[in-house]
Coordinates of C-alpha atoms and ligand atoms in Angstrom, one line a residue:
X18 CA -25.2 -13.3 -1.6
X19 CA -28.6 -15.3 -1.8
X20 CA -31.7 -14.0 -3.2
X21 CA -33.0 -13.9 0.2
X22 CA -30.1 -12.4 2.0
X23 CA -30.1 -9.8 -0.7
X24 CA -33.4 -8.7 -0.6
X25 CA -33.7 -8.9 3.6
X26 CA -30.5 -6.2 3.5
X27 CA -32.5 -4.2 0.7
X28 CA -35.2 -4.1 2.8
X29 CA -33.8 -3.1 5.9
X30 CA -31.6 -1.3 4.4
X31 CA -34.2 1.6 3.1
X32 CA -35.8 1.7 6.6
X33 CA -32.4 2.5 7.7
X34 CA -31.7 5.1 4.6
X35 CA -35.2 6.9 5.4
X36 CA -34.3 7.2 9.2
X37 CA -30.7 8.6 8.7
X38 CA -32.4 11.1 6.2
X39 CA -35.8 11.6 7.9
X40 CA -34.6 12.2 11.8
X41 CA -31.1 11.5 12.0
X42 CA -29.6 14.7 9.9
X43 CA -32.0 17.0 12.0
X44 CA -29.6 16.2 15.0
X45 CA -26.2 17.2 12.7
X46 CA -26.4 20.5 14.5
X47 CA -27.7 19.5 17.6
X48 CA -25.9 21.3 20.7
X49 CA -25.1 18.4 22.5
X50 CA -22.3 17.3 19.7
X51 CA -19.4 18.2 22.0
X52 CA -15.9 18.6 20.9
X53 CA -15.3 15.0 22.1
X54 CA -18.5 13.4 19.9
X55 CA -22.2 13.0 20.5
X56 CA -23.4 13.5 24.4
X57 CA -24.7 10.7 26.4
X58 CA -28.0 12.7 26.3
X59 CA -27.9 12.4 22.6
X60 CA -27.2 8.9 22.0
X61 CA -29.6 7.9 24.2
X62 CA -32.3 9.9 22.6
X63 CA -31.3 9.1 19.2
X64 CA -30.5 5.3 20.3
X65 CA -35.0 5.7 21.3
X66 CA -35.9 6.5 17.9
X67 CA -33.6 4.0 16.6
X68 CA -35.9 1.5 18.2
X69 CA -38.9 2.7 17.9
X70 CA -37.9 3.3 14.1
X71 CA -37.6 -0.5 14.3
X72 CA -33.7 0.0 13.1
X73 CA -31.5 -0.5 15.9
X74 CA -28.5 -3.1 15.5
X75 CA -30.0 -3.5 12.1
X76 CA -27.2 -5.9 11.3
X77 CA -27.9 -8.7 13.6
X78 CA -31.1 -10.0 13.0
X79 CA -33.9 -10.7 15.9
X80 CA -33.0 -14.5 15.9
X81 CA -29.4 -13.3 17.0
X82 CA -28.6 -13.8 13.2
X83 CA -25.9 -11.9 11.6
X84 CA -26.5 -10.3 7.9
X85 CA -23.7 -11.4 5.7
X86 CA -20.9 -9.5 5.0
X87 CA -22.4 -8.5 1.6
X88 CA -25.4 -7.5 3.4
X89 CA -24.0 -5.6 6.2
X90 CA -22.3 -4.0 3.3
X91 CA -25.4 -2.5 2.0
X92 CA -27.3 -1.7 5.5
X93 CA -24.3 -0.4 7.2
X94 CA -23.1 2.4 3.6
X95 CA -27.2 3.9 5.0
X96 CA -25.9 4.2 8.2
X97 CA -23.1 6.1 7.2
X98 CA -25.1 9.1 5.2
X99 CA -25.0 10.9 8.4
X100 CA -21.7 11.1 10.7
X101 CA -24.3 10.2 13.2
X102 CA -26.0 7.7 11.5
X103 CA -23.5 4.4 13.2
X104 CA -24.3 6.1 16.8
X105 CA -27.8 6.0 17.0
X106 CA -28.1 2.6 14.7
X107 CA -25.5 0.8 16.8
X108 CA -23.5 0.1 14.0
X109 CA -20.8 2.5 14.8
X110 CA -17.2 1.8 15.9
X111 CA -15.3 0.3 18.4
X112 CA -19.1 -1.5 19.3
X113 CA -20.0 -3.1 15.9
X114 CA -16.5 -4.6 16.0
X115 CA -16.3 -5.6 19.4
X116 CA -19.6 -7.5 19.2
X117 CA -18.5 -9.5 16.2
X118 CA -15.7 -10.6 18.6
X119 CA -17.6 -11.5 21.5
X120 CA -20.4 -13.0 18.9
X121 CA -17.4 -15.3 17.8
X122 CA -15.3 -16.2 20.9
X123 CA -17.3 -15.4 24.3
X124 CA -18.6 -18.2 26.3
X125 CA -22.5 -18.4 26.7
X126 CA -22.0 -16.7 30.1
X127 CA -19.7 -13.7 28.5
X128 CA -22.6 -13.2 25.8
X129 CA -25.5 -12.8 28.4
X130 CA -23.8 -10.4 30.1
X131 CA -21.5 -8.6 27.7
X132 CA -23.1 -9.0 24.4
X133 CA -26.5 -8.9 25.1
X134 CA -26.5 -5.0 26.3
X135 CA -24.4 -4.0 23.6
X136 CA -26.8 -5.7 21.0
X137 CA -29.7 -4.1 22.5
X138 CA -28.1 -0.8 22.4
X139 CA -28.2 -0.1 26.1
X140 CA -24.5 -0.6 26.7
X141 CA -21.1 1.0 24.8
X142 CA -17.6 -0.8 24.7
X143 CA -14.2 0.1 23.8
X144 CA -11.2 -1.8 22.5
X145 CA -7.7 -1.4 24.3
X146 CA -5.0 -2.4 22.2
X147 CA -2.7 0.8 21.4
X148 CA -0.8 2.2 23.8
X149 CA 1.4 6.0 24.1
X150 CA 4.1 6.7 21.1
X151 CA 6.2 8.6 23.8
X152 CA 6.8 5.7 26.0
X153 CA 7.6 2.8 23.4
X154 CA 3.9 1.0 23.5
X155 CA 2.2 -1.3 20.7
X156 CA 0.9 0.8 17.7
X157 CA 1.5 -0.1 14.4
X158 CA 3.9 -3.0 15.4
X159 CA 1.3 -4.5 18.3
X160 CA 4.3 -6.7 19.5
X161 CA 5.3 -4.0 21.2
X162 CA 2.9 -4.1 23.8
X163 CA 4.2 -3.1 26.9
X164 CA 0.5 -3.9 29.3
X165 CA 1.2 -7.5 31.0
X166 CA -1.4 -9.4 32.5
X167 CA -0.2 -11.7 35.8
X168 CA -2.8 -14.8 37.2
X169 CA -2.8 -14.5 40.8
X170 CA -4.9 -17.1 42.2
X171 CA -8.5 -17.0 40.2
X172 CA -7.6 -13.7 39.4
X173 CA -5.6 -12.0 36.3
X174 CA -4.0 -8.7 37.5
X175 CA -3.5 -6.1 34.3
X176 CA -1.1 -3.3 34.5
X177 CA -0.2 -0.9 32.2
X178 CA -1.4 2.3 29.7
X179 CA -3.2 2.8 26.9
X180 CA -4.1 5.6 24.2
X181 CA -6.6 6.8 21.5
X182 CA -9.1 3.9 23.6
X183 CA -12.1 5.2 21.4
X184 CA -15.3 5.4 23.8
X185 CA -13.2 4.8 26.8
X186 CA -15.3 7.2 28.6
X187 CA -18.8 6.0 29.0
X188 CA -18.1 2.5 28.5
X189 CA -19.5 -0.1 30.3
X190 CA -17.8 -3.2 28.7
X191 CA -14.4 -3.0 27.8
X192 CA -12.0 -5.3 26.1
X193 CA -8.4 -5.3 27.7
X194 CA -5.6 -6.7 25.4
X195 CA -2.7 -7.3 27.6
X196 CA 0.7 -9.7 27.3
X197 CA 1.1 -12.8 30.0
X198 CA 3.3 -15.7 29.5
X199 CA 1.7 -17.6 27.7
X200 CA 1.3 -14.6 24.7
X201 CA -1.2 -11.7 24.4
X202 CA -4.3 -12.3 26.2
X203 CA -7.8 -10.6 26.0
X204 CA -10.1 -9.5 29.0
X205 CA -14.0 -8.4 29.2
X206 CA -14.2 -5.9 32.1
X207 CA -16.5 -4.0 33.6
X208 CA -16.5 -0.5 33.3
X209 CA -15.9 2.0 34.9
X210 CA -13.5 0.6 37.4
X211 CA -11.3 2.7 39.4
X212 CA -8.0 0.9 38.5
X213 CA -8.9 1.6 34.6
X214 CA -8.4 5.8 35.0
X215 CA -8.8 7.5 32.2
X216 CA -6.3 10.8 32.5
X217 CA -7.6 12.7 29.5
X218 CA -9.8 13.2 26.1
X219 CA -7.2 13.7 23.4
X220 CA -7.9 16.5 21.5
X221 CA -8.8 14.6 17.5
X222 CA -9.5 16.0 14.3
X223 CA -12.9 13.5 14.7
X224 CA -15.5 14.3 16.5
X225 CA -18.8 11.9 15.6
X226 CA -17.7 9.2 18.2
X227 CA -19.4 8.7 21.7
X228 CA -17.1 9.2 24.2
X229 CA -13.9 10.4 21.9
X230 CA -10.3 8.9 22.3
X231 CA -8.9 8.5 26.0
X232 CA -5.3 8.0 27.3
X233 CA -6.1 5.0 30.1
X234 CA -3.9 4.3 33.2
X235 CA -4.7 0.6 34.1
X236 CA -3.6 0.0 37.5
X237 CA -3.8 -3.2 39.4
X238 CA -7.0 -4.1 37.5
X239 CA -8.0 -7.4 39.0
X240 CA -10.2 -9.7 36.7
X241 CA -12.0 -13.0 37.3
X242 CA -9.9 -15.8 35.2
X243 CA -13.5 -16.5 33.5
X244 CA -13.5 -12.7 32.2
X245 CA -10.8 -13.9 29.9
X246 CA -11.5 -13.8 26.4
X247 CA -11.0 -17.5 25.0
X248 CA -7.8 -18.9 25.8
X249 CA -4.4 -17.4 27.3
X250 CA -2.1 -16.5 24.7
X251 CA -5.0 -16.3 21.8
X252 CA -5.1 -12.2 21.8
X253 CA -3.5 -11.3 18.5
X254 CA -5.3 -14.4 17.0
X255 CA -8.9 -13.1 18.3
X256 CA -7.7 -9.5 17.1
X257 CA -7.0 -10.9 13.7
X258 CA -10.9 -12.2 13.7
X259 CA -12.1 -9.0 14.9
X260 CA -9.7 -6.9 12.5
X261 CA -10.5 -8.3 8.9
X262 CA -14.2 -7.7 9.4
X263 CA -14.1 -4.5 11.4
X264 CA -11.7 -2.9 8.9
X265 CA -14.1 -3.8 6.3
X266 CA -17.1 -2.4 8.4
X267 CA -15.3 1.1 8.5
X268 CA -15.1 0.8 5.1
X269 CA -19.0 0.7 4.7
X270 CA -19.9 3.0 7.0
X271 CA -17.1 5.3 5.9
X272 CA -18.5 5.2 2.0
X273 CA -21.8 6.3 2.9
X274 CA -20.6 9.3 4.7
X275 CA -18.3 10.1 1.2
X276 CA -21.6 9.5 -1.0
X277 CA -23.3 11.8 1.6
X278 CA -20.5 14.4 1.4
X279 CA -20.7 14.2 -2.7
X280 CA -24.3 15.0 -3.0
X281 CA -23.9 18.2 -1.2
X282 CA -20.7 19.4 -3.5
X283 CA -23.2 18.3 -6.9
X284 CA -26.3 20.1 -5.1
X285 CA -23.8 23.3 -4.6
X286 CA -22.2 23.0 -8.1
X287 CA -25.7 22.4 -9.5
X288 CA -26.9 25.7 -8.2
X289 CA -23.7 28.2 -7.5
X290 CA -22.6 30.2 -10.4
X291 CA -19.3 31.8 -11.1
X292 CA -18.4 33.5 -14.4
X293 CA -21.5 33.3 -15.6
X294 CA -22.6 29.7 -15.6
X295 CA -22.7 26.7 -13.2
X296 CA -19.6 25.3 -11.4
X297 CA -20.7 21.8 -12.6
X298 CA -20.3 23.2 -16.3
X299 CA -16.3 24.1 -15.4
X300 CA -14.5 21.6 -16.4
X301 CA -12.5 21.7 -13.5
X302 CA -15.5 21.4 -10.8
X303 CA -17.2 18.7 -13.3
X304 CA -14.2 17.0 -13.5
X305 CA -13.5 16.7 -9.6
X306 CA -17.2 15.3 -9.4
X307 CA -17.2 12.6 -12.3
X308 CA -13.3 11.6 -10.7
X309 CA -15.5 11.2 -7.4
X310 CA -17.9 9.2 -9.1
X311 CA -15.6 6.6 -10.5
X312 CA -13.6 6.9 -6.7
X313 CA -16.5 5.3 -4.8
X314 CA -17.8 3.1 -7.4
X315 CA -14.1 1.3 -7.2
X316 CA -14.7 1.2 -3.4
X317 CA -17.8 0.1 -3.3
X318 CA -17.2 -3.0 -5.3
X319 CA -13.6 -3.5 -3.1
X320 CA -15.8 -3.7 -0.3
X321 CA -18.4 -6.5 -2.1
X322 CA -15.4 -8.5 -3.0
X323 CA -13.8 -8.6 0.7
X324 CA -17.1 -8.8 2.0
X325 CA -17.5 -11.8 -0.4
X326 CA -14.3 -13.3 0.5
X327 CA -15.3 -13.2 4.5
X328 CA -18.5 -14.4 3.6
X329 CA -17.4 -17.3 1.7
X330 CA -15.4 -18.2 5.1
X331 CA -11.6 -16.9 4.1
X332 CA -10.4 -15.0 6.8
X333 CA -9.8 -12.3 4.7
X334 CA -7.0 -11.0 6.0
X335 CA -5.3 -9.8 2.4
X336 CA -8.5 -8.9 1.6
X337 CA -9.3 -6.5 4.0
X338 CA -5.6 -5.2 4.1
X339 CA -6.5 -4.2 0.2
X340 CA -9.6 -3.1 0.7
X341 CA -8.9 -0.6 4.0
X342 CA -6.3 1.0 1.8
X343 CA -7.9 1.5 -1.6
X344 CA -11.2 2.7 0.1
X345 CA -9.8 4.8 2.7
X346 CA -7.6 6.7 0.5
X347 CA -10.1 7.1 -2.2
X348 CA -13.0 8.3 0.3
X349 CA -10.6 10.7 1.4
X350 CA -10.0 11.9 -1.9
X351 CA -13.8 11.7 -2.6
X352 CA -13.7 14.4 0.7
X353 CA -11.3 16.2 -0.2
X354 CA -12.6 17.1 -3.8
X355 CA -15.8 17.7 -2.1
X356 CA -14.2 20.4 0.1
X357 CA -12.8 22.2 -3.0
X358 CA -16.1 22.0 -4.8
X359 CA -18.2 23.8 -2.6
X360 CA -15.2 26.8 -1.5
X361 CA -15.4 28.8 1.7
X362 CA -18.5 26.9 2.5
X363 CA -16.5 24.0 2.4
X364 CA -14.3 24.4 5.0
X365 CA -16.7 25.9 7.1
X366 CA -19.2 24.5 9.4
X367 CA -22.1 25.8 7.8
X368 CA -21.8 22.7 5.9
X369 CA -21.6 19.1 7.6
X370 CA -18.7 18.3 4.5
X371 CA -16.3 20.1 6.8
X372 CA -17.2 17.1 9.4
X373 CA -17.2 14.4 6.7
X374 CA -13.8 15.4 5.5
X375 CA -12.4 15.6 9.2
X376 CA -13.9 11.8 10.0
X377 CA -12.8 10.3 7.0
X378 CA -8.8 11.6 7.7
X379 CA -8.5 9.3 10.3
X380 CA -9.5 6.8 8.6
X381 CA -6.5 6.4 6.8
X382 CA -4.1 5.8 10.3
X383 CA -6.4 3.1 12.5
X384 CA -7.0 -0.3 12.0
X385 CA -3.9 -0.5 10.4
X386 CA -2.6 2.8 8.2
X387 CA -1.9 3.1 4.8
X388 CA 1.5 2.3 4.9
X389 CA 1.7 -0.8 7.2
X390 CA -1.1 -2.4 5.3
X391 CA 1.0 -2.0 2.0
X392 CA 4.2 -3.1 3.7
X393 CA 2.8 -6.1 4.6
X394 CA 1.3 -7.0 1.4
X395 CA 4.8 -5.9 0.1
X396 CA 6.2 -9.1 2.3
X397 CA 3.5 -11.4 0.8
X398 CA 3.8 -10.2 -2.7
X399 CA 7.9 -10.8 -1.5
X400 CA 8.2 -14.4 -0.1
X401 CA 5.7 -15.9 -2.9
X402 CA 8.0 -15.0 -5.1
X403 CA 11.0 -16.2 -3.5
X404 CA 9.1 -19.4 -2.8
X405 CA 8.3 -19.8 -6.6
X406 CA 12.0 -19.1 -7.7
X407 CA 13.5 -21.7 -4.9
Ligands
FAD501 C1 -9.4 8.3 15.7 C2 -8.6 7.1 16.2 C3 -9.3 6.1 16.9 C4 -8.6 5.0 17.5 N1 -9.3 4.1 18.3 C5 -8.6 3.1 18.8 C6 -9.2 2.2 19.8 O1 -10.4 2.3 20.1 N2 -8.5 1.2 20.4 C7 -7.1 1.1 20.1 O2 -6.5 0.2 20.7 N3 -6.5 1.9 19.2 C8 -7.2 2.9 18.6 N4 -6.5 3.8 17.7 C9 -5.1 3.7 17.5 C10 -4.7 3.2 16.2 O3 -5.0 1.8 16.0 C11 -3.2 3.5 16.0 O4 -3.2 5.0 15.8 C12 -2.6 2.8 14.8 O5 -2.4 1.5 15.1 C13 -1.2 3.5 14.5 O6 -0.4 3.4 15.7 P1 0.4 4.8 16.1 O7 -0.6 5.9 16.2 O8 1.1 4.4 17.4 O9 1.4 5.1 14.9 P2 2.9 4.6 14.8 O10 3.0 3.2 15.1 O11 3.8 5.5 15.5 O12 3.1 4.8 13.2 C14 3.2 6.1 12.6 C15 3.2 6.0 11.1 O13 4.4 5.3 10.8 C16 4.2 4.7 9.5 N5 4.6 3.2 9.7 C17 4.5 2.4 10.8 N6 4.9 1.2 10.5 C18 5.2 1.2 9.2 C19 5.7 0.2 8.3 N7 5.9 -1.1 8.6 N8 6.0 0.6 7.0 C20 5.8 1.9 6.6 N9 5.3 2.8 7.4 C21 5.0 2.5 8.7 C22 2.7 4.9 9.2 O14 2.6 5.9 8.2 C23 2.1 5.3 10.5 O15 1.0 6.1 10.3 C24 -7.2 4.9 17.2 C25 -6.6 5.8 16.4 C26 -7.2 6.9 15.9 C27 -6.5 7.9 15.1

């Protein structure tokens, strides 16, 4: 990172640190945070002090200007220090991601009327890639994608179902990955549309994203052929570009909601006594905290060196495999040893660590879980050797 890059994301990065702390966390118990994340009423009004705070989209710069990876790094970990921290900066998921995408691939025409609202804050997206378990759809393995996309005339008509569409409800852009011919194929659409129905709010162990997680009946759902995304055929290419960088970005925001989570348990341990002395002085409690310590200092500079790698112009793709996997399981750790720190209060919602512990679970299964993303480095680690001993 450049001098200059590093000290425009310092700087914006402690306006955006003193809002999350300043107004931000007085919303954390705010009555409109539904089962199924933040009312519209509250993103809205935390979306207006976001601006007037002069910290909304505080990743892309006023010049349309990205930060660099690096920087996004730092600005997006202050976002996180509240679970609702990404909603009102803009720099939460499935829109942060999406954006990037459509900042990459959309045609001028796509950006003014896609991009633009979502930069400005006005407008929410969602992704559709997964589709239901029960009936064989893409998850893990996305070549199992089951939603086709036909061209009929100057029109593509999409059919099929999709599940765990994060925002789905509320959207008003959404990107459609479906299979044609040609390969998988991506659409901008305009939402809501009554062929995209969405038939219910799953039920999630989250609960800080706008919208929650719908299962989506697409029926019929005729597009212009200039709402494609790029070319026919290019989907799992365009959702490689969106993936390295978006896995990464969960990452950030994800590790300030962790650091967040550990300065309660040392606040609590720093004042709580048992058996006559301070928690922190048990070993056992001082332990878990030191062990947290050391869990998101290794994250932290796992995300700088992706970050780096993207921002050096690698895709990053084994990059940001490692790096999902070694921060997402340590955060979780980092919440889980929070949890225990603090007891009953814990695990109870007199504390927002309850919330942080829940959001950072889920962590671990999308955008690829644990398991694939080790699998497939497995395959790598595999065929270069095979290739070295031919
Ligand atoms: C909170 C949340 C939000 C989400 N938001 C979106 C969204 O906005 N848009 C969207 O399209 N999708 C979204 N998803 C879906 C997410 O991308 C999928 O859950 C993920 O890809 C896993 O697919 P699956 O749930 O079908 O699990 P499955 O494919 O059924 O896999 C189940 C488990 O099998 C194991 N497994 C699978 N393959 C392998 C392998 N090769 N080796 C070893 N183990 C393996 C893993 O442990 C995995 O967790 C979201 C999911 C969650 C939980």
């Amino acid at each position: 990172m450049t001098y200059q890059d590093r000290s425009k994301a310092e700087e914006i990065g402690a306006r955006v640190e003193a809002f999350i702390r300043d107004v931000v966390a007085g919303y954390e118990r705010d009555p409109r945070l539904e089962d199924h994340g933040p009312s519209d009423s509250l993103v809205t009004e935390l979306r207006d002090k976001a601006r007037a705070a002069g910290v909304m989209t505080p990743h892309i710069l006023p010049d349309g200007g990205h930060l660099s990876q690096r920087g996004t790094a730092h600005v997006l970990q202050k976002t996180g220090l509240s679970p609702l921290g990404p909603v009102a900066c803009n720099t939460g998921a499935p829109d942060e991601g999406n954006m990037y995408l459509l900042g990459k691939v959309a045609s001028a025409d796509q950006h003014e009327r896609f991009l633009k609202p979502l930069i400005s804050g006005e407008a929410r997206s969602a992704f559709f890639m997964t589709e239901p378990a029960g009936e064989g759809g893409a998850g893990s393995d996305p070549s199992m994608m089951q939603t086709t996309c036909v061209q009929d005339g100057n029109h593509w008509v999409i059919n099929g179902r999709k599940t765990f569409i994060t925002g789905a409800k509320g959207a008003s852009v959404g990107i459609i990955m479906a299979k044609s011919e040609e390969g998988a194929s991506m659409f901008l659409v305009d939402l809501p549309d009554p062929a995209v129905k969405i038939d219910r709010l799953l039920d999630t162990i989250d609960s800080s994203m706008p919208g929650g997680h719908a299962e989506v009946s697409i029926e019929n759902l005729r597009v212009p052929a200039d709402q494609m995304l790029g070319n026919p055929g290019e989907g799992f290419r365009y959702a490689q570009i969106r993936l390295a960088p978006a896995r990464l970005s969960h990452c950030m925001r994800w590790h300030g909601v962790a650091t967040r989570a550990q300065e309660i348990a040392i606040e609590y341990a720093c004042k709580r006594q048992a058996f006559g002395k301070l928690l922190v002085d048990h070993e056992g409690v001082g332990f878990m905290l030191a062990e947290n310590k050391i869990d998101l200092q290794q994250a932290e500079l796992m995300i700088d060196w992706c970050a780096d790698a993207l921002d050096s112009g690698e895709n990053g793709n084994v990059e940001s495999s490692m790096a999902k996997v070694a921060v997402s399981e340590a955060l979780f750790r980092v919440a889980d040893r929070c949890v225990q720190v603090m007891g009953g209060l814990g695990v109870s919602r007199d504390s927002i660590v309850e919330q942080l512990f829940r959001e950072v679970r889920a962590f671990r299964i999308y955008d690829g879980p644990t398991e694939v993303h080790k699998w497939s480095l497995a395959k790598k680690i595999k065929k270069a050797e095979l290739s070295k001993q031919a």
